CSV table of C-alpha atoms and ligand atoms in Angstrom, one decimal:
chain,number,residue,atom,x,y,z
A,55,MET,CA,-19.4,1.0,6.8
A,56,GLU,CA,-18.5,4.5,7.8
A,57,ARG,CA,-15.1,6.0,8.3
A,58,GLU,CA,-15.3,5.9,12.1
A,59,GLN,CA,-16.3,2.2,12.1
A,60,TYR,CA,-13.3,1.3,9.9
A,61,LEU,CA,-11.0,3.4,12.0
A,62,ALA,CA,-12.3,1.7,15.2
A,63,ALA,CA,-11.8,-1.7,13.7
A,64,VAL,CA,-8.1,-1.1,12.7
A,65,GLN,CA,-6.9,0.8,15.7
A,66,PRO,CA,-6.7,-2.2,18.1
A,67,ARG,CA,-4.8,-4.2,15.5
A,68,MET,CA,-1.8,-1.9,15.4
A,69,PRO,CA,0.5,0.2,17.6
A,70,GLU,CA,-0.2,3.9,18.0
A,71,LYS,CA,2.5,4.9,15.5
A,72,ARG,CA,1.0,2.8,12.7
A,73,TYR,CA,-2.5,4.1,13.5
A,74,ILE,CA,-1.2,7.7,13.1
A,75,HIS,CA,0.4,6.6,9.8
A,76,THR,CA,-3.0,5.2,8.8
A,77,ILE,CA,-4.7,8.5,9.4
A,78,GLY,CA,-2.1,10.3,7.4
A,79,VAL,CA,-2.5,7.9,4.5
A,80,MET,CA,-6.3,8.4,4.7
A,81,GLU,CA,-6.0,12.2,4.5
A,82,THR,CA,-3.5,12.0,1.7
A,83,ALA,CA,-5.5,9.4,-0.3
A,84,ILE,CA,-8.6,11.6,0.0
A,85,ASP,CA,-6.7,14.6,-1.2
A,86,LEU,CA,-5.3,12.7,-4.2
A,87,ALA,CA,-8.7,11.2,-5.0
A,88,GLN,CA,-10.2,14.7,-5.2
A,89,ARG,CA,-7.3,16.0,-7.3
A,90,TYR,CA,-7.4,13.1,-9.8
A,91,GLY,CA,-11.1,12.4,-10.0
A,92,GLU,CA,-11.2,9.1,-8.1
A,93,ASP,CA,-14.0,7.8,-5.8
A,94,VAL,CA,-13.2,9.5,-2.5
A,95,LYS,CA,-15.0,7.0,-0.3
A,96,LYS,CA,-13.1,4.1,-1.9
A,97,ALA,CA,-9.8,5.9,-1.5
A,98,GLU,CA,-10.6,6.6,2.2
A,99,THR,CA,-11.6,3.0,2.9
A,100,VAL,CA,-8.6,1.3,1.3
A,101,ALA,CA,-6.3,3.8,3.0
A,102,ILE,CA,-7.8,2.9,6.4
A,103,LEU,CA,-7.5,-0.8,5.8
A,104,HIS,CA,-4.2,-1.0,3.9
A,105,ASP,CA,-2.0,-2.0,6.8
A,106,ILE,CA,-4.5,-4.0,8.8
A,107,ALA,CA,-2.5,-7.2,8.5
A,108,LYS,CA,0.9,-5.6,9.3
A,109,TYR,CA,1.1,-7.0,12.8
A,110,ALA,CA,-0.8,-10.3,12.2
A,111,ASP,CA,0.9,-13.5,13.1
A,112,ILE,CA,3.3,-14.6,10.2
A,113,ALA,CA,2.4,-18.3,10.5
A,114,TRP,CA,-1.3,-17.4,10.3
A,115,MET,CA,-0.6,-15.2,7.2
A,116,GLU,CA,1.3,-18.0,5.5
A,117,GLN,CA,-1.5,-20.3,6.2
A,118,ILE,CA,-3.9,-17.9,4.5
A,119,VAL,CA,-1.6,-17.8,1.5
A,120,ARG,CA,-1.8,-21.6,1.3
A,121,ASP,CA,-5.5,-21.9,2.1
A,122,GLU,CA,-6.6,-19.1,-0.2
A,123,GLU,CA,-4.1,-20.1,-2.9
A,124,LEU,CA,-2.5,-16.6,-2.9
A,125,ASP,CA,0.8,-16.1,-4.7
A,126,ALA,CA,3.0,-19.0,-3.4
A,127,ARG,CA,6.1,-16.9,-3.8
A,128,LEU,CA,5.0,-14.9,-0.7
A,129,ILE,CA,6.0,-17.7,1.7
A,130,GLY,CA,9.2,-16.8,3.5
A,131,TRP,CA,9.1,-13.1,2.7
A,132,GLY,CA,7.7,-12.0,6.1
A,133,SER,CA,5.2,-9.4,7.2
A,134,GLU,CA,6.5,-6.7,4.9
A,135,LEU,CA,5.4,-8.6,1.8
A,136,LEU,CA,2.6,-10.6,3.3
A,137,HIS,CA,0.5,-7.8,4.8
A,138,GLY,CA,-0.8,-6.4,1.5
A,139,PRO,CA,-2.2,-9.6,0.1
A,140,VAL,CA,-3.4,-10.8,3.5
A,141,GLY,CA,-4.9,-7.3,4.2
A,142,ALA,CA,-6.9,-7.7,1.0
A,143,TYR,CA,-8.1,-11.1,2.2
A,144,ILE,CA,-9.2,-9.6,5.5
A,145,ALA,CA,-11.0,-6.7,3.7
A,146,GLU,CA,-13.0,-9.2,1.8
A,147,SER,CA,-13.7,-11.9,4.3
A,148,GLU,CA,-14.1,-9.7,7.4
A,149,PHE,CA,-15.4,-6.4,6.0
A,150,GLY,CA,-17.3,-7.7,3.0
A,151,ILE,CA,-15.5,-5.6,0.5
A,152,THR,CA,-16.0,-7.1,-3.0
A,153,ASP,CA,-14.8,-4.3,-5.2
A,154,GLU,CA,-11.9,-5.8,-7.0
A,155,ASP,CA,-10.2,-2.4,-7.6
A,156,MET,CA,-10.3,-1.7,-3.8
A,157,LEU,CA,-9.0,-5.2,-3.0
A,158,ASN,CA,-6.1,-4.8,-5.5
A,159,ALA,CA,-5.2,-1.4,-4.1
A,160,ILE,CA,-4.7,-3.0,-0.7
A,161,ARG,CA,-3.2,-6.2,-2.1
A,162,PHE,CA,-0.5,-4.4,-4.1
A,163,HIS,CA,0.2,-1.3,-1.9
A,164,THR,CA,3.7,-2.5,-1.0
A,165,THR,CA,5.0,-3.8,-4.3
A,166,GLY,CA,2.9,-2.0,-6.9
A,167,ARG,CA,2.2,-4.1,-10.0
A,168,VAL,CA,2.2,-3.9,-13.8
A,169,GLY,CA,-0.8,-1.9,-15.0
A,170,MET,CA,-2.0,-0.3,-11.7
A,171,SER,CA,-5.4,1.4,-11.7
A,172,ARG,CA,-5.8,5.0,-10.6
A,173,LEU,CA,-7.0,3.9,-7.2
A,174,GLU,CA,-4.0,1.6,-6.8
A,175,LYS,CA,-1.7,4.4,-7.7
A,176,ILE,CA,-3.3,6.8,-5.2
A,177,LEU,CA,-2.9,4.3,-2.3
A,178,PHE,CA,0.6,3.4,-3.4
A,179,VAL,CA,1.7,7.1,-3.5
A,180,ALA,CA,-0.3,8.2,-0.4
A,181,ASP,CA,1.4,5.4,1.7
A,182,MET,CA,4.8,6.8,0.8
A,183,ILE,CA,4.2,10.6,1.1
A,184,GLU,CA,1.7,10.9,4.0
A,185,PRO,CA,2.7,13.8,6.4
A,186,ASN,CA,4.3,11.5,9.0
A,187,ARG,CA,6.8,10.0,6.6
A,188,GLN,CA,10.3,11.5,6.9
A,189,PHE,CA,13.0,10.6,4.5
A,190,ASP,CA,15.4,12.4,2.2
A,191,GLY,CA,13.5,13.3,-0.9
A,192,VAL,CA,10.0,13.0,0.5
A,193,GLU,CA,9.2,16.7,-0.1
A,194,ARG,CA,10.1,16.3,-3.8
A,195,LEU,CA,7.7,13.3,-4.0
A,196,ARG,CA,4.9,15.3,-2.3
A,197,LYS,CA,5.3,18.1,-4.9
A,198,LYS,CA,5.3,15.6,-7.8
A,199,ALA,CA,2.1,14.0,-6.4
A,200,GLN,CA,0.3,17.3,-6.6
A,201,LYS,CA,1.3,17.7,-10.3
A,202,ASP,CA,1.3,14.3,-12.0
A,203,LEU,CA,0.1,11.0,-10.5
A,204,ASP,CA,2.0,8.8,-12.9
A,205,LYS,CA,5.3,10.7,-12.4
A,206,ALA,CA,4.8,10.4,-8.7
A,207,VAL,CA,4.3,6.6,-8.9
A,208,ARG,CA,7.4,6.3,-11.0
A,209,ALA,CA,9.5,8.4,-8.6
A,210,CYS,CA,8.1,6.4,-5.6
A,211,ILE,CA,9.0,3.1,-7.2
A,212,ARG,CA,12.5,4.3,-8.1
A,213,HIS,CA,12.9,5.4,-4.5
A,214,THR,CA,11.8,2.1,-3.0
A,215,LEU,CA,14.0,0.0,-5.3
A,216,ALA,CA,17.0,2.3,-4.6
A,217,PHE,CA,16.3,1.9,-0.9
A,218,LEU,CA,16.1,-1.9,-1.1
A,219,ILE,CA,19.4,-2.1,-3.0
A,220,ASP,CA,21.1,0.3,-0.7
A,221,THR,CA,20.0,-1.7,2.3
A,222,LYS,CA,21.0,-5.0,0.6
A,223,ARG,CA,17.5,-6.5,0.6
A,224,PRO,CA,16.1,-8.9,-1.9
A,225,ILE,CA,13.6,-7.6,-4.4
A,226,TYR,CA,10.3,-9.3,-4.6
A,227,PRO,CA,9.6,-10.3,-8.2
A,228,VAL,CA,6.3,-8.3,-8.4
A,229,SER,CA,8.2,-5.1,-7.2
A,230,LEU,CA,10.8,-5.7,-9.9
A,231,GLU,CA,8.2,-6.2,-12.6
A,232,CYS,CA,6.5,-3.0,-11.5
A,233,TYR,CA,9.8,-1.1,-11.6
A,234,ASN,CA,10.5,-2.4,-15.1
A,235,ASP,CA,7.0,-1.5,-16.2
A,236,VAL,CA,7.2,2.1,-15.0
A,237,MET,CA,10.8,2.6,-16.3
A,238,SER,CA,10.0,1.4,-19.8
A,239,VAL,CA,7.6,4.3,-20.4
A,240,GLU,CA,8.7,7.8,-21.3
B,1155,LIG,O1,3.5,-0.9,5.5
B,1155,LIG,P1,4.3,0.4,5.3
B,1155,LIG,O2,5.5,0.4,6.1
B,1155,LIG,O3,3.4,1.6,5.5
B,1155,LIG,O4,4.8,0.5,3.8
B,1155,LIG,P2,4.8,-0.6,2.6
B,1155,LIG,O5,3.7,-1.6,2.8
B,1155,LIG,O6,4.8,0.1,1.3
B,1155,LIG,O7,6.2,-1.3,2.7
B,1155,LIG,C1,6.6,-2.1,3.8
B,1155,LIG,C2,8.1,-2.5,3.7
B,1155,LIG,O8,8.3,-3.4,2.6
B,1155,LIG,C3,9.0,-1.3,3.4
B,1155,LIG,O9,10.0,-1.3,4.4
B,1155,LIG,C4,9.6,-1.6,2.1
B,1155,LIG,C5,9.5,-3.1,2.0
B,1155,LIG,N1,9.5,-3.6,0.6
B,1155,LIG,C6,8.8,-3.1,-0.5
B,1155,LIG,N2,9.0,-3.8,-1.6
B,1155,LIG,C7,9.9,-4.8,-1.2
B,1155,LIG,C8,10.2,-4.6,0.2
B,1155,LIG,N3,11.0,-5.4,0.9
B,1155,LIG,C9,11.7,-6.4,0.2
B,1155,LIG,N4,12.6,-7.1,0.8
B,1155,LIG,N5,11.5,-6.6,-1.2
B,1155,LIG,C10,10.6,-5.8,-1.9
B,1155,LIG,O10,10.5,-6.0,-3.1
B,1156,LIG,FE1,2.0,-1.4,4.1
B,1157,LIG,FE1,4.4,1.7,0.2
B,1158,LIG,FE1,1.3,1.9,5.1
């Protein structure tokens, strides 16, 4: 499928603001793919699809988790944690994507995971630094992403964990494993 077809498929499934975010992630992921030698078309496609499940019905998503035997720990965590794994399910079942690296990029774009591939890192970082994101420190993350992908991943994960703790939210086990993984190098 071409870019315009994917975009047309995701647009009606999300509010305007999320669609604008999606375009920003797409542009950023393409830029990072070119910079770090990743397949540009794969980066473009996973970026367009990454938040496709963000506004899906929670009961439906939890049913997918049960039916497809996804990580059972997802039950009860809401859309924030469900939309990555369910998005990967939609990418495969509805759009026929079979490339496991692409599916993993969508699946783990919220939490990260231990041993992320280059494509997974690109989507993870692009999601956080795309031009419409505004938070303290985002400019520093953007600069890092231009210089060193692994350092950018590390800084993004640290930022997310700090944000979760500051806002008194529980940390999903996969996010914590990912944090421990990136903090144990260097
Ligand atoms: O879907 P986006 O808003 O573009 O971004 P995302 O999928 O990276 O993150 C969605 C939300 O999930 C964001 O507000 C941060 C939150 N999140 C990420 N990891 C965890 C988490 N929330 C909780 N409670 N626990 C986590 O481990
Ligand atoms: Fe997301
Ligand atoms: Fe993210
Ligand atoms: Fe996103």
